[in-house]
XYZ file of C-alpha atoms in Angstrom:
170
model
C 128.687 102.337 128.460
C 126.796 101.157 131.046
C 123.086 101.703 132.215
C 122.052 100.404 135.634
C 118.219 98.905 135.162
C 117.624 98.269 138.762
C 119.255 98.052 142.328
C 121.603 95.004 141.962
C 120.411 94.230 145.435
C 116.647 94.222 143.825
C 115.720 90.555 142.956
C 112.114 91.107 142.698
C 112.056 93.559 139.567
C 112.243 91.388 136.641
C 114.147 92.507 133.374
C 113.036 92.155 129.913
C 115.479 90.950 126.945
C 116.466 94.150 125.298
C 115.828 95.203 121.836
C 117.770 97.864 119.649
C 115.456 100.147 117.138
C 116.951 102.962 115.544
C 118.832 105.142 117.563
C 117.489 103.560 121.162
C 117.676 100.606 123.079
C 114.182 99.510 124.889
C 114.350 97.341 127.936
C 111.088 96.765 130.416
C 112.080 96.278 133.805
C 109.176 95.716 136.057
C 106.325 98.068 135.365
C 108.313 100.279 133.109
C 109.437 100.819 129.513
C 112.883 102.500 129.212
C 114.227 104.007 126.192
C 118.068 104.380 126.676
C 120.251 106.500 123.979
C 122.347 103.986 122.002
C 125.240 106.463 122.387
C 125.005 107.149 126.209
C 123.198 104.509 127.559
C 121.248 107.472 129.344
C 117.659 106.696 130.149
C 115.609 109.251 127.404
C 112.216 108.516 128.057
C 109.788 105.942 130.406
C 106.442 104.593 129.882
C 104.253 103.200 132.438
C 103.119 99.377 132.017
C 99.779 98.219 133.460
C 101.116 95.708 134.861
C 104.904 94.398 135.267
C 106.418 91.653 133.200
C 107.294 88.074 133.957
C 110.948 86.991 134.501
C 111.349 86.525 130.700
C 109.625 89.408 128.180
C 110.788 88.808 124.946
C 109.539 92.290 123.028
C 109.101 93.162 119.854
C 109.037 96.120 117.487
C 106.714 96.642 114.324
C 105.160 99.415 112.700
C 106.379 101.995 115.045
C 105.043 99.781 118.501
C 106.873 98.263 120.843
C 104.663 95.294 122.046
C 105.190 94.118 125.598
C 104.296 90.677 127.314
C 102.923 91.279 130.600
C 102.314 89.213 133.965
C 98.206 87.714 133.473
C 98.872 87.043 129.469
C 98.504 90.489 128.701
C 99.988 92.606 125.797
C 100.666 96.051 125.737
C 101.765 98.278 122.348
C 103.552 101.491 123.110
C 104.780 104.135 120.847
C 108.428 103.588 119.856
C 108.851 107.241 119.915
C 107.081 108.778 122.926
C 106.217 105.438 124.809
C 102.273 106.449 125.090
C 100.062 103.298 125.338
C 98.265 102.861 122.082
C 96.822 99.376 123.318
C 96.158 96.457 125.341
C 94.693 92.996 125.691
C 92.685 91.938 128.740
C 94.301 89.706 131.107
C 93.654 86.055 130.610
C 91.686 83.858 132.849
C 93.799 81.944 135.816
C 94.578 78.287 136.223
C 93.688 77.341 140.197
C 96.803 75.250 140.055
C 99.422 77.406 138.741
C 97.734 80.699 139.258
C 98.280 83.772 136.533
C 98.986 83.984 133.160
C 102.808 83.979 132.495
C 103.759 85.497 128.859
C 107.136 83.960 128.667
C 106.982 83.030 124.990
C 108.483 84.576 122.080
C 106.087 87.088 120.709
C 106.296 86.058 116.789
C 104.912 88.374 113.934
C 103.318 87.431 110.754
C 100.495 89.196 108.689
C 99.752 92.259 110.399
C 99.328 89.877 113.762
C 101.214 89.093 116.902
C 100.865 85.381 117.931
C 102.099 84.045 121.783
C 101.541 81.800 123.945
C 101.460 81.615 128.118
C 101.832 79.060 130.785
C 100.400 78.833 134.783
C 102.596 77.264 136.206
C 104.404 76.126 139.846
C 108.290 75.451 139.825
C 107.425 71.939 138.771
C 104.975 71.809 135.795
C 102.652 74.074 133.587
C 98.739 73.363 134.179
C 97.771 74.973 131.154
C 97.725 78.350 128.881
C 96.630 79.998 126.068
C 97.620 80.393 122.291
C 96.126 84.028 121.611
C 96.523 86.020 118.293
C 96.289 89.880 118.160
C 95.929 92.284 115.573
C 98.898 94.778 115.537
C 97.068 98.061 114.724
C 93.769 97.323 117.019
C 94.916 95.242 120.110
C 91.946 93.514 118.929
C 91.730 89.855 120.128
C 91.310 87.926 116.778
C 91.488 84.437 118.837
C 92.770 82.868 121.563
C 92.488 78.745 122.373
C 92.979 77.367 125.683
C 95.107 74.400 126.178
C 93.359 72.923 129.673
C 96.632 70.109 129.813
C 99.584 71.890 129.540
C 100.856 75.594 128.759
C 103.298 77.141 126.419
C 106.243 77.458 128.431
C 109.215 79.691 126.836
C 107.900 78.380 123.442
C 107.643 80.780 120.524
C 105.396 80.050 117.537
C 106.261 79.529 114.092
C 103.717 80.486 110.762
C 103.819 78.159 108.217
C 100.985 79.129 105.425
C 98.145 79.488 107.129
C 98.994 77.866 110.191
C 100.231 78.702 113.352
C 102.623 75.751 115.065
C 103.911 75.832 118.602
C 105.011 73.119 121.036
C 103.086 72.756 124.423
C 105.029 71.709 127.555
C 104.002 67.962 126.988
């Protein structure tokens, strides 16, 4: 099957990497999360996102939730079955040079938490970002460390023992 997620002339709406969970494929497009039937490609449900996704959005599935990275360094968790919002994190501070935080990293899971980085960037460089840890069940931000020099553009964290390791743009 082939499923058209957006109009082919629409260059402004970003589309995420798909994830496959049970009988469904999940894809974020702009400000919505789509649940597609794996056998037919038909949209079963649409869930509203509080903000659009960036050009790269690598969602994860954990404990019955789809966690979606959004513009502004936010995360939103929706139930996988009905696409109902369970929690969302607050927007991270923008950078004067690079603008809003972009959620472009791979989300990493471990110990009931999700770890992710952001970058405030233009077409040439990143001007800062945040490495953030969020509780998967509640959406509570456990900690967030600002990197005032460079961001985490298209990187992902690795969990090694009690450490989180991630490369920044420098």
